[in-house]
Amino acid sequence: MSKTRRLAADRRRDLLFPVLMLVILTLVAVGILLYWSADALNRRQAVAQESLVSSTLETNLDALRSLVIDYAWWDEAVTTFDVGLDERWAKEELGDYLLEAFGVNCIWVLGPGNETKIAFINGKPSTIGLFERMPPSVSLLLDAARQGRSIDQVPAAGFVAIDGQLEIVAASIVSPFETIAGPPDPDSASVIVFGRPLGEAFFAAQSLNSFLGTPEFSTAAPPDGFLGHVIAGFDGVALGNIVWRDLRSGDDVIWRAAPLLLAALLILCLLLVLTVRRVEAVVLREGRLTVSLDHERQRRQDKSRFVSMVSHELRTPLQAIGSAADMLDRYGDQMSLAERQEETQTIRRGVAALARLVDDVLLVGRVDAPRPAGDGEVVDLAELCSAVWREVSLALKATQTLRLNDRIGHPVVGASQVMLNAVLSNLLQNAAKYAAEASEIEVELAEEPDCYRLAVRDFGPGIPADLHEAVFEPYWRAESTAALEGAGLGLPVARAAARSLGGNITIESDDLDRGTRFVLRWPR
């Protein structure tokens, strides 16, 4: 898309945005309201269904508990179940009666050691023991029943799963008194246990079917589209779920309202198309004028930025040349031959750096076009670091000392000395400006499997983590450094030079009390 068309599109957006947003927000609000209402209806319905299932189960549990109390807490109970074991009714007719009248299909009367005194399975006398049919967790119910010293203390009935079927089990100590004050002692008295399947009478109940459809018991988790009520055993372990289909009546509300919302959206689109055609001609004319103004403004900004960046890069070698020339002029007759040669070499390096910068200044600013590696140039990084630090320290009259840790130990091939010089010069200038006086500035040279690493660390105030990228923006400076000299171009130039090498500069420290560590990596 051309810039004119892009600006025209921006203008159209500015003109139509208020109306469009108003209509869209209205539709979104209506949609959210419908969705919220439907979701609230679904959630209320799910809670009501869960409550219905829970209350129905509680009713069945309470009914069996009351039944076992009726047959345990009466004056004839001890005689019938604990003393008179030869009573015909207790031995022959009790099971059949409770099965026909209340659906109780399992009955046990257990002695103090849980030995079986009387047992009925499906209404018939049986020799099957309680733990041959029931899971071990029923022992928790028996222990609680033996501690029940009054009717109020008879434990609640609970659930067991037998062959994938859910059964209710209730138990009580056998006692002829409302409260056990003497014998039979809970540790020596008998316990009566009733079991009743949670069968068709529960799952086919009209009160459930009219709201839940057809609920059923499953040992697995409820599948998608179904709700469930967890059934736990006496030991708290989940036995399964009572599951039923999630009717989600609220979804019907959404589907009925969806066509109306769609029709409103289509009408809105038609109105917007008509409006866009009317304003397009005016917007295009305005866009062309805006593009022309932007082009002119951009040319001026580019020119100003170019001049600022070039002058910033030229300043450091010029300062080094000036300092060396001043030293020769003032103290040349007092210097040894080696010292004069060193100052002369500083001037030559500065002149060479200026010449290289003039040749490569456009490459420094071309961040997206990395300089090809492997051009045969051999660079001694340790020597370059020492030379650049000497130039920087002379130019800035730095009081810090350089500590160089060279883990490479040999010159590297394929890196541009001009670009490395630009990176080092700016990073060392930055370190000298912000590090504490008379402190150390650390430079580490190392090799990694696929790249070289050059790290510069100072012990200045540090850079917060949220500003690690902002410091690389041209002309950006933190408020805390406003009093220091600088134009905010050093780090952007350093990163541009690093990217021209095919690498990048990052900040790998965010502890404000331990300074800042800049790391340059470029491919080998």
XYZ file of N, CA, C and O in Angstrom, residues 328-397:
280
model
N 52.558 16.237 22.953
C 53.812 16.393 22.213
C 54.261 17.849 22.193
O 55.459 18.162 22.285
N 53.294 18.760 22.070
C 53.620 20.170 21.975
C 54.194 20.702 23.299
O 55.149 21.488 23.312
N 53.571 20.247 24.401
C 53.969 20.782 25.699
C 55.170 20.054 26.301
O 56.043 20.680 26.920
N 55.168 18.733 26.178
C 56.175 17.946 26.901
C 57.038 17.107 25.969
O 57.685 16.166 26.396
N 56.992 17.411 24.685
C 57.741 16.592 23.731
C 59.216 16.538 24.015
O 59.862 15.482 23.872
N 59.802 17.671 24.427
C 61.239 17.676 24.682
C 61.607 16.949 25.965
O 62.795 16.684 26.222
N 60.610 16.644 26.796
C 60.874 15.928 28.045
C 60.562 14.436 27.943
O 60.825 13.681 28.865
N 59.970 14.034 26.831
C 59.572 12.629 26.667
C 60.711 11.804 26.104
O 61.571 12.317 25.368
N 60.647 10.521 26.446
C 61.578 9.585 25.837
C 61.111 9.281 24.421
O 59.993 9.619 24.018
N 61.988 8.623 23.672
C 61.638 8.263 22.298
C 60.413 7.356 22.273
O 59.510 7.525 21.439
N 60.324 6.406 23.201
C 59.184 5.487 23.240
C 57.890 6.225 23.540
O 56.836 5.929 22.955
N 57.957 7.210 24.445
C 56.745 7.958 24.783
C 56.275 8.799 23.616
O 55.078 8.894 23.336
N 57.267 9.445 22.903
C 56.860 10.233 21.738
C 56.264 9.352 20.649
O 55.281 9.703 19.998
N 56.862 8.144 20.475
C 56.313 7.221 19.474
C 54.900 6.775 19.863
O 54.032 6.594 19.001
N 54.686 6.600 21.149
C 53.346 6.184 21.601
C 52.313 7.263 21.301
O 51.217 6.984 20.819
N 52.672 8.557 21.565
C 51.741 9.636 21.269
C 51.524 9.768 19.762
O 50.406 10.008 19.291
N 52.621 9.573 19.013
C 52.491 9.634 17.550
C 51.583 8.523 17.046
O 50.752 8.726 16.150
N 51.743 7.322 17.643
C 50.890 6.205 17.236
C 49.428 6.490 17.558
O 48.530 6.104 16.805
N 49.187 7.174 18.691
C 47.804 7.535 19.034
C 47.204 8.438 17.962
O 46.049 8.281 17.548
N 48.014 9.414 17.495
C 47.524 10.313 16.442
C 47.250 9.532 15.164
O 46.221 9.726 14.501
N 48.155 8.614 14.821
C 47.954 7.837 13.595
C 46.710 6.962 13.679
O 45.966 6.826 12.714
N 46.524 6.357 14.863
C 45.319 5.522 15.007
C 44.062 6.369 14.878
O 43.054 5.957 14.312
N 44.103 7.573 15.473
C 42.935 8.439 15.363
C 42.656 8.842 13.936
O 41.507 8.852 13.483
N 43.748 9.181 13.194
C 43.571 9.555 11.787
C 43.035 8.373 10.984
O 42.125 8.518 10.145
N 43.575 7.173 11.259
C 43.092 5.987 10.543
C 41.630 5.703 10.871
O 40.838 5.335 10.007
N 41.284 5.897 12.151
C 39.891 5.666 12.531
C 38.962 6.647 11.848
O 37.863 6.300 11.405
N 39.415 7.922 11.716
C 38.593 8.917 11.029
C 38.412 8.541 9.564
O 37.316 8.671 9.000
N 39.505 8.078 8.940
C 39.398 7.687 7.538
C 38.444 6.519 7.357
O 37.615 6.487 6.434
N 38.558 5.537 8.265
C 37.652 4.382 8.156
C 36.214 4.786 8.431
O 35.277 4.280 7.808
N 36.022 5.701 9.394
C 34.657 6.133 9.703
C 34.030 6.865 8.526
O 32.837 6.718 8.252
N 34.833 7.659 7.823
C 34.297 8.353 6.656
C 33.854 7.342 5.601
O 32.811 7.513 4.946
N 34.625 6.256 5.435
C 34.274 5.245 4.440
C 33.050 4.427 4.850
O 32.277 3.976 4.020
N 32.882 4.217 6.167
C 31.855 3.274 6.615
C 30.715 3.927 7.384
O 29.901 3.239 7.995
N 30.606 5.265 7.368
C 29.610 5.904 8.201
C 28.192 5.526 7.780
O 27.296 5.389 8.611
N 27.991 5.324 6.481
C 26.652 4.918 6.044
C 26.336 3.496 6.488
O 25.187 3.178 6.811
N 27.369 2.643 6.540
C 27.140 1.268 6.974
C 26.743 1.200 8.439
O 25.942 0.372 8.857
N 27.283 2.132 9.279
C 26.953 2.151 10.700
C 25.466 2.383 10.899
O 24.839 1.804 11.786
N 24.882 3.233 10.096
C 23.463 3.547 10.267
C 22.538 2.562 9.617
O 21.320 2.700 9.732
N 23.080 1.555 8.880
C 22.223 0.613 8.172
C 22.037 -0.632 9.025
O 22.691 -1.640 8.842
N 21.095 -0.540 10.004
C 20.915 -1.613 10.996
C 20.438 -2.889 10.347
O 20.832 -3.987 10.714
N 19.591 -2.811 9.345
C 18.959 -4.001 8.778
C 19.808 -4.668 7.708
O 19.365 -5.604 7.075
N 21.014 -4.158 7.435
C 21.867 -4.753 6.409
C 23.200 -5.133 7.026
O 24.154 -4.365 7.004
N 23.314 -6.306 7.671
C 24.546 -6.696 8.347
C 25.732 -6.763 7.394
O 25.599 -7.140 6.237
N 26.920 -6.391 7.915
C 28.151 -6.435 7.135
C 28.551 -7.891 6.957
O 28.575 -8.657 7.911
N 28.882 -8.332 5.766
C 29.250 -9.729 5.554
C 30.490 -10.087 6.363
O 31.454 -9.320 6.431
N 30.434 -11.259 6.993
C 31.586 -11.727 7.763
C 32.556 -12.475 6.858
O 32.248 -12.812 5.722
N 33.748 -12.769 7.414
C 34.712 -13.556 6.673
C 35.395 -12.798 5.562
O 35.736 -13.365 4.524
N 35.650 -11.501 5.732
C 36.290 -10.724 4.674
C 37.815 -10.778 4.771
O 38.507 -10.028 4.094
N 38.316 -11.644 5.675
C 39.754 -11.818 5.754
C 40.456 -10.880 6.701
O 41.673 -11.003 6.901
N 39.771 -9.925 7.304
C 40.400 -8.974 8.201
C 40.726 -9.653 9.531
O 39.882 -10.315 10.123
N 41.970 -9.498 9.984
C 42.432 -10.103 11.232
C 42.468 -9.013 12.308
O 43.058 -7.955 12.099
N 41.803 -9.277 13.443
C 41.693 -8.280 14.507
C 42.188 -8.903 15.810
O 41.723 -9.982 16.214
N 43.158 -8.234 16.445
C 43.599 -8.641 17.784
C 42.718 -7.893 18.786
O 42.914 -6.692 19.034
N 41.723 -8.596 19.344
C 40.736 -7.947 20.193
C 41.356 -7.363 21.452
O 40.982 -6.261 21.891
N 42.293 -8.079 22.055
C 42.911 -7.576 23.290
C 43.669 -6.284 23.031
O 43.565 -5.303 23.778
N 44.435 -6.258 21.918
C 45.190 -5.046 21.585
C 44.236 -3.903 21.244
O 44.456 -2.749 21.632
N 43.139 -4.239 20.522
C 42.174 -3.212 20.161
C 41.517 -2.623 21.408
O 41.325 -1.401 21.509
N 41.178 -3.471 22.362
C 40.556 -2.985 23.599
C 41.486 -2.020 24.335
O 41.059 -0.953 24.800
N 42.758 -2.399 24.436
C 43.713 -1.533 25.152
C 43.879 -0.205 24.429
O 43.925 0.862 25.058
N 43.967 -0.260 23.094
C 44.161 0.970 22.335
C 42.946 1.886 22.440
O 43.081 3.099 22.643
N 41.758 1.314 22.300
C 40.546 2.132 22.380
C 40.405 2.724 23.786
O 40.021 3.890 23.947
N 40.703 1.938 24.814
C 40.601 2.470 26.170
C 41.571 3.635 26.381
O 41.248 4.629 27.034
N 42.771 3.515 25.783
C 43.729 4.618 25.933
C 43.183 5.889 25.286
O 43.267 6.986 25.851
N 42.585 5.731 24.105
C 42.016 6.897 23.435
C 40.864 7.489 24.248
O 40.767 8.712 24.437
N 39.986 6.618 24.743
C 38.822 7.089 25.502
C 39.260 7.742 26.805
O 38.763 8.807 27.192
N 40.203 7.107 27.508
C 40.620 7.660 28.798
C 41.320 9.003 28.631
O 41.171 9.905 29.462
N 42.078 9.144 27.531
C 42.711 10.433 27.277
C 41.676 11.492 26.926
O 41.736 12.629 27.400
N 40.724 11.095 26.070
C 39.722 12.058 25.621
C 38.832 12.518 26.772
O 38.459 13.696 26.858
N 38.443 11.592 27.656
C 37.508 11.922 28.734
C 38.210 12.209 30.064
O 37.525 12.490 31.055
N 39.583 12.082 30.046
C 40.334 12.247 31.296
C 39.767 11.333 32.385
O 39.505 11.742 33.521
